């Protein structure tokens, strides 16, 4: 299935709506990457909290989007509502229900050829952290995707997870995001990590190059209070149990947020699979993989390409 061809990037802005509101009230911005050989399958990439689409398009071999495009897949790297070049509604509207509703509209647009003029037969959603939660909720409610890759999210958390709210401050107070505020300033309760705490949450220092850690701080984006307050929705077992398509779960061995004795502290893939399979329906045919030596944000770690290849092989198996 490997094609090793250069990707063509098609920027897009897609009109979308919040749940129960008129079409076109918001816009989602992103890039559609197309391999030279027409692709039947598109992967839709969903960043986690305090990331935008740049998480998936990091330099060189850390670029997930280009890796998959070279393997013959079309890829959508998009900014969640509230981040990047997408619309920035009030914080209370930037929450799980609306994210899932927006993702459903993106999936339908890809099937209909409304993004880049290309219609796709198969759509796979690929999430990181909160983006994984959005993908789970959307798949459960709309049953419109052909597979999910859930990275950086388990149904068990660490002690640090319960403490991270104190890690955040308003984006206007941040030395990176403050000077980069949009016209009119950052909206109320648009937050990001305080300087220095991002690494503690998202990285495993022995597994990351110093320049990638520095880049990770520079590309920080926002998260809203609405997202934080609606996070529990993404872990509700009714959603994961409702998924009837294949699921791959990938987590870092040293994830500072998602791990516990229930998964043998993610030292090996077996215990992670055995624990997580209870949260998914048999139709999900759950597979699980632990990326050795990596922290929460898999893409920035030295061996990111290893998990890219795990995801590629799994996606090839859907054909």
Short mmCIF file of N, CA, C and O in Angstrom, two decimals, residues 3-123:
data_model
loop_
_atom_site.label_atom_id
_atom_site.label_comp_id
_atom_site.label_asym_id
_atom_site.label_seq_id
_atom_site.Cartn_x
_atom_site.Cartn_y
_atom_site.Cartn_z
N UNK A 3 3.11 4.21 -1.26
CA UNK A 3 3.24 4.86 -2.55
C UNK A 3 4.43 5.81 -2.62
O UNK A 3 4.94 6.08 -3.69
N UNK A 4 4.84 6.37 -1.47
CA UNK A 4 6.00 7.26 -1.41
C UNK A 4 5.90 8.39 -2.41
O UNK A 4 6.83 8.66 -3.18
N UNK A 5 4.79 9.07 -2.45
CA UNK A 5 4.59 10.18 -3.37
C UNK A 5 4.44 11.47 -2.58
O UNK A 5 4.03 11.47 -1.42
N UNK A 6 4.75 12.58 -3.23
CA UNK A 6 4.61 13.87 -2.58
C UNK A 6 3.14 14.22 -2.41
O UNK A 6 2.31 13.99 -3.29
N UNK A 7 2.82 14.81 -1.27
CA UNK A 7 1.44 15.20 -1.00
C UNK A 7 1.13 16.54 -1.66
O UNK A 7 1.99 17.38 -1.83
N UNK A 8 -0.13 16.71 -2.03
CA UNK A 8 -0.64 18.00 -2.48
C UNK A 8 -1.53 18.54 -1.38
O UNK A 8 -2.43 17.84 -0.90
N UNK A 9 -1.30 19.76 -0.95
CA UNK A 9 -2.03 20.35 0.16
C UNK A 9 -3.09 21.32 -0.36
O UNK A 9 -2.78 22.24 -1.12
N UNK A 10 -4.34 21.10 0.06
CA UNK A 10 -5.46 21.95 -0.34
C UNK A 10 -6.03 22.61 0.91
O UNK A 10 -6.74 21.96 1.70
N UNK A 11 -5.74 23.88 1.16
CA UNK A 11 -6.35 24.58 2.31
C UNK A 11 -7.86 24.70 2.11
O UNK A 11 -8.34 24.82 0.98
N UNK A 12 -8.60 24.67 3.21
CA UNK A 12 -10.05 24.82 3.11
C UNK A 12 -10.61 25.56 4.31
O UNK A 12 -10.00 25.61 5.38
N UNK A 13 -11.76 26.15 4.09
CA UNK A 13 -12.58 26.72 5.16
C UNK A 13 -13.99 26.20 4.94
O UNK A 13 -14.60 26.47 3.90
N UNK A 14 -14.48 25.41 5.90
CA UNK A 14 -15.77 24.74 5.74
C UNK A 14 -16.82 25.38 6.65
O UNK A 14 -16.63 25.42 7.87
N UNK A 15 -17.91 25.89 6.09
CA UNK A 15 -18.99 26.41 6.95
C UNK A 15 -19.62 25.26 7.75
O UNK A 15 -19.96 24.21 7.20
N UNK A 16 -19.77 25.47 9.04
CA UNK A 16 -20.39 24.49 9.93
C UNK A 16 -21.30 25.23 10.90
O UNK A 16 -21.32 26.46 10.95
N UNK A 17 -22.04 24.47 11.66
CA UNK A 17 -22.94 25.09 12.63
C UNK A 17 -22.85 24.41 13.97
O UNK A 17 -22.55 23.21 14.04
N UNK A 18 -23.11 25.13 15.06
CA UNK A 18 -23.28 24.47 16.35
C UNK A 18 -24.58 23.70 16.36
O UNK A 18 -25.45 23.90 15.50
N UNK A 19 -24.72 22.80 17.30
CA UNK A 19 -25.92 21.97 17.37
C UNK A 19 -27.17 22.85 17.51
O UNK A 19 -27.23 23.75 18.33
N UNK A 20 -28.16 22.59 16.63
CA UNK A 20 -29.43 23.28 16.72
C UNK A 20 -29.43 24.71 16.21
O UNK A 20 -30.37 25.46 16.47
N UNK A 21 -28.37 25.10 15.47
CA UNK A 21 -28.27 26.47 14.99
C UNK A 21 -28.12 26.50 13.48
O UNK A 21 -27.84 25.48 12.85
N UNK A 22 -28.27 27.66 12.84
CA UNK A 22 -28.24 27.73 11.38
C UNK A 22 -26.90 27.30 10.79
O UNK A 22 -25.84 27.52 11.38
N UNK A 23 -26.94 26.68 9.63
CA UNK A 23 -25.74 26.26 8.94
C UNK A 23 -24.88 27.46 8.59
O UNK A 23 -25.38 28.53 8.24
N UNK A 24 -23.57 27.27 8.68
CA UNK A 24 -22.65 28.31 8.27
C UNK A 24 -22.35 29.37 9.29
O UNK A 24 -21.67 30.35 9.00
N UNK A 25 -22.82 29.19 10.51
CA UNK A 25 -22.56 30.20 11.55
C UNK A 25 -21.09 30.23 11.94
O UNK A 25 -20.56 31.28 12.29
N UNK A 26 -20.42 29.07 11.89
CA UNK A 26 -19.00 28.97 12.19
C UNK A 26 -18.26 28.49 10.95
O UNK A 26 -18.87 28.06 9.96
N UNK A 27 -16.92 28.52 11.03
CA UNK A 27 -16.07 27.96 9.99
C UNK A 27 -14.98 27.11 10.64
O UNK A 27 -14.42 27.49 11.66
N UNK A 28 -14.71 25.97 10.01
CA UNK A 28 -13.57 25.14 10.37
C UNK A 28 -12.50 25.33 9.32
O UNK A 28 -12.76 25.21 8.11
N UNK A 29 -11.28 25.63 9.77
CA UNK A 29 -10.15 25.80 8.86
C UNK A 29 -9.25 24.57 8.93
O UNK A 29 -9.08 23.97 10.00
N UNK A 30 -8.68 24.22 7.79
CA UNK A 30 -7.79 23.07 7.79
C UNK A 30 -7.09 22.90 6.46
O UNK A 30 -7.19 23.75 5.56
N UNK A 31 -6.37 21.80 6.35
CA UNK A 31 -5.66 21.44 5.13
C UNK A 31 -6.01 20.00 4.78
O UNK A 31 -5.99 19.11 5.64
N UNK A 32 -6.34 19.78 3.50
CA UNK A 32 -6.54 18.44 2.97
C UNK A 32 -5.30 18.05 2.19
O UNK A 32 -4.92 18.72 1.22
N UNK A 33 -4.64 16.98 2.64
CA UNK A 33 -3.44 16.47 1.97
C UNK A 33 -3.84 15.30 1.08
O UNK A 33 -4.48 14.35 1.54
N UNK A 34 -3.47 15.39 -0.20
CA UNK A 34 -3.86 14.39 -1.17
C UNK A 34 -2.62 13.75 -1.81
O UNK A 34 -1.76 14.46 -2.32
N UNK A 35 -2.53 12.42 -1.80
CA UNK A 35 -1.44 11.76 -2.52
C UNK A 35 -1.68 11.85 -4.02
O UNK A 35 -2.81 12.10 -4.47
N UNK A 36 -0.64 11.67 -4.80
CA UNK A 36 -0.76 11.76 -6.26
C UNK A 36 -1.73 10.71 -6.80
O UNK A 36 -2.49 10.98 -7.73
N UNK A 37 -1.69 9.50 -6.24
CA UNK A 37 -2.65 8.47 -6.62
C UNK A 37 -3.93 8.68 -5.82
O UNK A 37 -3.89 8.77 -4.60
N UNK A 38 -5.09 8.78 -6.48
CA UNK A 38 -6.34 9.04 -5.75
C UNK A 38 -6.55 8.05 -4.60
O UNK A 38 -6.35 6.84 -4.75
N UNK A 39 -6.97 8.59 -3.46
CA UNK A 39 -7.16 7.78 -2.26
C UNK A 39 -8.64 7.57 -2.00
O UNK A 39 -9.45 8.49 -2.14
N UNK A 40 -9.00 6.34 -1.60
CA UNK A 40 -10.38 6.05 -1.20
C UNK A 40 -10.64 6.44 0.25
O UNK A 40 -11.76 6.71 0.64
N UNK A 41 -9.57 6.43 1.06
CA UNK A 41 -9.71 6.64 2.50
C UNK A 41 -9.10 7.97 2.90
O UNK A 41 -7.99 8.31 2.46
N UNK A 42 -9.79 8.70 3.75
CA UNK A 42 -9.26 9.93 4.32
C UNK A 42 -9.20 9.77 5.83
O UNK A 42 -10.13 9.25 6.46
N UNK A 43 -8.10 10.20 6.42
CA UNK A 43 -7.96 10.24 7.87
C UNK A 43 -8.20 11.67 8.34
O UNK A 43 -7.58 12.61 7.83
N UNK A 44 -9.07 11.84 9.31
CA UNK A 44 -9.39 13.15 9.87
C UNK A 44 -8.70 13.26 11.22
O UNK A 44 -8.99 12.49 12.14
N UNK A 45 -7.78 14.21 11.34
CA UNK A 45 -6.91 14.33 12.51
C UNK A 45 -7.45 15.37 13.48
O UNK A 45 -7.69 16.52 13.10
N UNK A 46 -7.60 14.97 14.74
CA UNK A 46 -8.21 15.82 15.76
C UNK A 46 -7.21 16.08 16.88
O UNK A 46 -6.89 15.17 17.66
N UNK A 47 -6.71 17.31 17.02
CA UNK A 47 -5.74 17.61 18.07
C UNK A 47 -6.39 17.66 19.45
O UNK A 47 -7.61 17.83 19.59
N UNK A 48 -5.56 17.53 20.46
CA UNK A 48 -6.04 17.60 21.84
C UNK A 48 -6.06 19.02 22.37
O UNK A 48 -5.77 20.00 21.64
N UNK A 49 -6.39 19.16 23.63
CA UNK A 49 -6.45 20.48 24.26
C UNK A 49 -5.09 21.16 24.21
O UNK A 49 -4.05 20.54 24.47
N UNK A 50 -5.10 22.43 23.92
CA UNK A 50 -3.93 23.31 23.76
C UNK A 50 -3.07 22.96 22.56
O UNK A 50 -1.92 23.36 22.48
N UNK A 51 -3.65 22.24 21.60
CA UNK A 51 -3.02 22.03 20.30
C UNK A 51 -4.01 22.44 19.21
O UNK A 51 -5.24 22.37 19.39
N UNK A 52 -3.46 22.84 18.06
CA UNK A 52 -4.24 22.98 16.85
C UNK A 52 -3.67 22.04 15.81
O UNK A 52 -2.95 21.09 16.17
N UNK A 53 -3.95 22.26 14.53
CA UNK A 53 -3.55 21.30 13.50
C UNK A 53 -2.04 21.10 13.44
O UNK A 53 -1.55 20.10 12.90
N UNK A 54 -1.25 22.02 13.99
CA UNK A 54 0.20 21.92 13.91
C UNK A 54 0.73 20.68 14.63
O UNK A 54 1.85 20.21 14.34
N UNK A 55 -0.04 20.13 15.56
CA UNK A 55 0.39 18.91 16.25
C UNK A 55 0.63 17.78 15.23
O UNK A 55 1.48 16.91 15.45
N UNK A 56 -0.14 17.78 14.14
CA UNK A 56 -0.08 16.70 13.17
C UNK A 56 0.86 16.99 12.00
O UNK A 56 1.03 16.15 11.13
N UNK A 57 1.44 18.20 11.97
CA UNK A 57 2.29 18.59 10.83
C UNK A 57 3.63 19.13 11.32
O UNK A 57 4.14 20.13 10.80
N UNK A 58 4.19 18.50 12.32
CA UNK A 58 5.48 18.91 12.88
C UNK A 58 6.59 18.66 11.85
O UNK A 58 6.40 17.94 10.88
N UNK A 59 7.77 19.23 12.05
CA UNK A 59 8.82 19.13 11.03
C UNK A 59 9.35 17.71 10.83
O UNK A 59 9.36 16.88 11.74
N UNK A 60 9.79 17.47 9.58
CA UNK A 60 10.51 16.24 9.27
C UNK A 60 9.73 14.97 9.57
O UNK A 60 8.55 14.86 9.25
N UNK A 61 10.41 14.01 10.18
CA UNK A 61 9.80 12.71 10.41
C UNK A 61 8.72 12.74 11.48
O UNK A 61 8.02 11.75 11.70
N UNK A 62 8.54 13.87 12.14
CA UNK A 62 7.49 14.01 13.15
C UNK A 62 6.14 14.38 12.53
O UNK A 62 5.16 14.58 13.25
N UNK A 63 6.07 14.49 11.22
CA UNK A 63 4.87 14.94 10.52
C UNK A 63 3.96 13.75 10.21
O UNK A 63 4.18 13.01 9.25
N UNK A 64 2.92 13.58 11.02
CA UNK A 64 1.99 12.46 10.83
C UNK A 64 1.25 12.58 9.50
O UNK A 64 1.08 11.59 8.78
N UNK A 65 0.80 13.79 9.17
CA UNK A 65 0.01 13.98 7.95
C UNK A 65 0.80 13.56 6.71
O UNK A 65 0.29 12.82 5.85
N UNK A 66 2.05 14.00 6.60
CA UNK A 66 2.85 13.64 5.44
C UNK A 66 3.19 12.15 5.43
O UNK A 66 3.23 11.52 4.37
N UNK A 67 3.42 11.58 6.60
CA UNK A 67 3.72 10.15 6.69
C UNK A 67 2.57 9.34 6.10
O UNK A 67 2.79 8.41 5.30
N UNK A 68 1.35 9.68 6.48
CA UNK A 68 0.20 8.93 5.98
C UNK A 68 -0.07 9.22 4.51
O UNK A 68 -0.51 8.33 3.76
N UNK A 69 0.18 10.44 4.08
CA UNK A 69 -0.03 10.76 2.68
C UNK A 69 0.95 9.99 1.80
O UNK A 69 0.59 9.49 0.73
N UNK A 70 2.19 9.85 2.26
CA UNK A 70 3.16 9.06 1.51
C UNK A 70 2.74 7.59 1.43
O UNK A 70 3.12 6.88 0.50
N UNK A 71 1.98 7.15 2.41
CA UNK A 71 1.50 5.76 2.42
C UNK A 71 0.23 5.58 1.60
O UNK A 71 -0.32 4.49 1.54
N UNK A 72 -0.25 6.66 0.98
CA UNK A 72 -1.40 6.55 0.09
C UNK A 72 -2.73 7.00 0.66
O UNK A 72 -3.76 6.83 0.00
N UNK A 73 -2.71 7.58 1.84
CA UNK A 73 -3.96 8.06 2.46
C UNK A 73 -4.13 9.56 2.25
O UNK A 73 -3.15 10.33 2.33
N UNK A 74 -5.36 9.99 2.01
CA UNK A 74 -5.67 11.41 2.13
C UNK A 74 -5.79 11.73 3.61
O UNK A 74 -6.15 10.87 4.43
N UNK A 75 -5.48 12.97 3.97
CA UNK A 75 -5.44 13.36 5.38
C UNK A 75 -6.04 14.77 5.52
O UNK A 75 -5.71 15.65 4.73
N UNK A 76 -6.87 14.95 6.52
CA UNK A 76 -7.36 16.27 6.89
C UNK A 76 -6.77 16.65 8.24
O UNK A 76 -6.99 15.95 9.24
N UNK A 77 -5.99 17.73 8.26
CA UNK A 77 -5.51 18.32 9.50
C UNK A 77 -6.30 19.59 9.72
O UNK A 77 -6.22 20.52 8.91
N UNK A 78 -7.10 19.64 10.78
CA UNK A 78 -8.01 20.77 10.98
C UNK A 78 -7.82 21.38 12.36
O UNK A 78 -7.35 20.74 13.30
N UNK A 79 -8.18 22.65 12.44
CA UNK A 79 -8.23 23.34 13.73
C UNK A 79 -9.60 23.13 14.35
O UNK A 79 -10.62 23.43 13.70
N UNK A 80 -9.64 22.60 15.56
CA UNK A 80 -10.91 22.53 16.25
C UNK A 80 -11.52 23.93 16.38
O UNK A 80 -10.80 24.93 16.42
N UNK A 81 -12.83 24.00 16.46
CA UNK A 81 -13.47 25.27 16.77
C UNK A 81 -12.83 25.82 18.06
O UNK A 81 -12.64 25.10 19.03
N UNK A 82 -12.50 27.11 18.04
CA UNK A 82 -11.85 27.72 19.19
C UNK A 82 -10.34 27.77 19.09
O UNK A 82 -9.69 28.35 19.96
N UNK A 83 -9.76 27.15 18.04
CA UNK A 83 -8.30 27.13 17.90
C UNK A 83 -7.90 27.55 16.50
O UNK A 83 -8.70 27.53 15.55
N UNK A 84 -6.62 27.90 16.36
CA UNK A 84 -6.04 28.17 15.06
C UNK A 84 -6.82 29.19 14.27
O UNK A 84 -7.20 30.26 14.77
N UNK A 85 -7.09 28.87 12.99
CA UNK A 85 -7.80 29.78 12.10
C UNK A 85 -9.30 29.51 12.05
O UNK A 85 -10.01 30.14 11.27
N UNK A 86 -9.79 28.58 12.87
CA UNK A 86 -11.23 28.32 12.93
C UNK A 86 -11.93 29.37 13.80
O UNK A 86 -11.28 30.17 14.48
N UNK A 87 -13.25 29.37 13.76
CA UNK A 87 -14.03 30.34 14.53
C UNK A 87 -13.76 30.21 16.02
O UNK A 87 -13.45 29.11 16.52
N UNK A 88 -13.88 31.33 16.74
CA UNK A 88 -13.66 31.34 18.19
C UNK A 88 -14.94 31.81 18.88
O UNK A 88 -15.09 32.98 19.23
N UNK A 89 -15.87 30.91 19.10
CA UNK A 89 -17.12 31.27 19.79
C UNK A 89 -16.88 31.50 21.28
O UNK A 89 -15.79 31.23 21.80
N UNK A 90 -17.89 31.98 22.01
CA UNK A 90 -17.77 32.08 23.46
C UNK A 90 -17.42 30.72 24.07
O UNK A 90 -17.82 29.67 23.57
N UNK A 91 -16.67 30.76 25.18
CA UNK A 91 -16.10 29.54 25.75
C UNK A 91 -17.14 28.46 26.03
O UNK A 91 -16.86 27.27 25.88
N UNK A 92 -18.34 28.84 26.44
CA UNK A 92 -19.35 27.85 26.79
C UNK A 92 -19.84 27.04 25.61
O UNK A 92 -20.36 25.93 25.78
N UNK A 93 -19.68 27.58 24.40
CA UNK A 93 -20.10 26.87 23.21
C UNK A 93 -18.99 25.98 22.66
O UNK A 93 -19.26 25.10 21.82
N UNK A 94 -17.77 26.21 23.11
CA UNK A 94 -16.63 25.39 22.66
C UNK A 94 -16.53 24.22 23.63
O UNK A 94 -15.76 24.23 24.60
N UNK A 95 -17.33 23.21 23.38
CA UNK A 95 -17.48 22.09 24.31
C UNK A 95 -17.75 20.81 23.52
O UNK A 95 -17.94 20.84 22.30
N UNK A 96 -17.79 19.69 24.22
CA UNK A 96 -17.81 18.39 23.56
C UNK A 96 -18.99 18.20 22.61
O UNK A 96 -18.81 17.71 21.49
N UNK A 97 -20.19 18.56 23.02
CA UNK A 97 -21.36 18.33 22.16
C UNK A 97 -21.21 19.04 20.83
O UNK A 97 -21.47 18.46 19.76
N UNK A 98 -20.78 20.30 20.85
CA UNK A 98 -20.61 21.04 19.60
C UNK A 98 -19.43 20.52 18.79
O UNK A 98 -19.48 20.47 17.56
N UNK A 99 -18.35 20.12 19.46
CA UNK A 99 -17.23 19.54 18.72
C UNK A 99 -17.67 18.28 17.97
O UNK A 99 -17.29 18.08 16.80
N UNK A 100 -18.43 17.41 18.61
CA UNK A 100 -18.90 16.19 17.96
C UNK A 100 -19.83 16.53 16.80
O UNK A 100 -19.77 15.89 15.72
N UNK A 101 -20.68 17.52 16.98
CA UNK A 101 -21.59 17.94 15.92
C UNK A 101 -20.82 18.51 14.73
O UNK A 101 -21.14 18.22 13.56
N UNK A 102 -19.81 19.31 15.00
CA UNK A 102 -18.98 19.87 13.93
C UNK A 102 -18.22 18.76 13.20
O UNK A 102 -18.14 18.74 11.96
N UNK A 103 -17.65 17.82 13.95
CA UNK A 103 -16.92 16.72 13.32
C UNK A 103 -17.85 15.93 12.39
O UNK A 103 -17.45 15.53 11.29
N UNK A 104 -19.07 15.69 12.82
CA UNK A 104 -20.04 15.00 11.96
C UNK A 104 -20.22 15.74 10.64
O UNK A 104 -20.27 15.13 9.56
N UNK A 105 -20.29 17.06 10.69
CA UNK A 105 -20.43 17.85 9.46
C UNK A 105 -19.19 17.73 8.57
O UNK A 105 -19.30 17.68 7.34
N UNK A 106 -18.02 17.68 9.19
CA UNK A 106 -16.79 17.50 8.42
C UNK A 106 -16.77 16.13 7.74
O UNK A 106 -16.43 16.01 6.55
N UNK A 107 -17.15 15.09 8.47
CA UNK A 107 -17.18 13.74 7.91
C UNK A 107 -18.13 13.69 6.71
O UNK A 107 -17.80 13.14 5.64
N UNK A 108 -19.31 14.28 6.86
CA UNK A 108 -20.28 14.26 5.76
C UNK A 108 -19.76 15.05 4.56
O UNK A 108 -19.96 14.65 3.41
N UNK A 109 -19.10 16.17 4.82
CA UNK A 109 -18.55 16.98 3.72
C UNK A 109 -17.49 16.20 2.95
O UNK A 109 -17.39 16.31 1.72
N UNK A 110 -16.69 15.41 3.66
CA UNK A 110 -15.66 14.60 2.99
C UNK A 110 -16.29 13.49 2.15
O UNK A 110 -15.81 13.18 1.06
N UNK A 111 -17.35 12.92 2.62
CA UNK A 111 -18.03 11.89 1.84
C UNK A 111 -18.73 12.49 0.62
O UNK A 111 -18.84 11.84 -0.43
N UNK A 112 -19.18 13.73 0.75
CA UNK A 112 -19.93 14.38 -0.33
C UNK A 112 -19.05 15.12 -1.33
O UNK A 112 -19.55 15.67 -2.31
N UNK A 113 -17.75 15.20 -1.07
CA UNK A 113 -16.86 15.91 -1.96
C UNK A 113 -16.86 17.41 -1.77
O UNK A 113 -16.41 18.16 -2.65
N UNK A 114 -17.32 17.87 -0.61
CA UNK A 114 -17.41 19.31 -0.35
C UNK A 114 -16.11 19.90 0.16
O UNK A 114 -16.02 21.12 0.36
N UNK A 115 -15.09 19.08 0.38
CA UNK A 115 -13.77 19.56 0.78
C UNK A 115 -12.78 19.21 -0.32
O UNK A 115 -12.52 18.02 -0.58
N UNK A 116 -12.26 20.20 -1.00
CA UNK A 116 -11.28 19.95 -2.06
C UNK A 116 -11.83 19.29 -3.30
O UNK A 116 -11.07 18.87 -4.18
N UNK A 117 -13.16 19.15 -3.40
CA UNK A 117 -13.76 18.55 -4.57
C UNK A 117 -13.54 17.06 -4.72
O UNK A 117 -13.72 16.50 -5.80
N UNK A 118 -13.16 16.39 -3.64
CA UNK A 118 -12.88 14.96 -3.67
C UNK A 118 -13.82 14.25 -2.69
O UNK A 118 -13.90 14.62 -1.52
N UNK A 119 -14.54 13.24 -3.18
CA UNK A 119 -15.43 12.46 -2.32
C UNK A 119 -14.72 11.17 -1.92
O UNK A 119 -14.12 10.49 -2.75
N UNK A 120 -14.81 10.82 -0.64
CA UNK A 120 -14.11 9.65 -0.12
C UNK A 120 -15.10 8.56 0.27
O UNK A 120 -16.18 8.83 0.80
N UNK A 121 -14.69 7.31 0.01
CA UNK A 121 -15.53 6.16 0.36
C UNK A 121 -15.42 5.79 1.83
O UNK A 121 -16.35 5.25 2.42
N UNK A 122 -14.25 6.06 2.41
CA UNK A 122 -13.98 5.61 3.78
C UNK A 122 -13.39 6.76 4.57
O UNK A 122 -12.49 7.46 4.10
N UNK A 123 -13.88 6.95 5.80
CA UNK A 123 -13.38 8.01 6.69
C UNK A 123 -12.95 7.37 8.01
O UNK A 123 -13.72 6.64 8.64
#
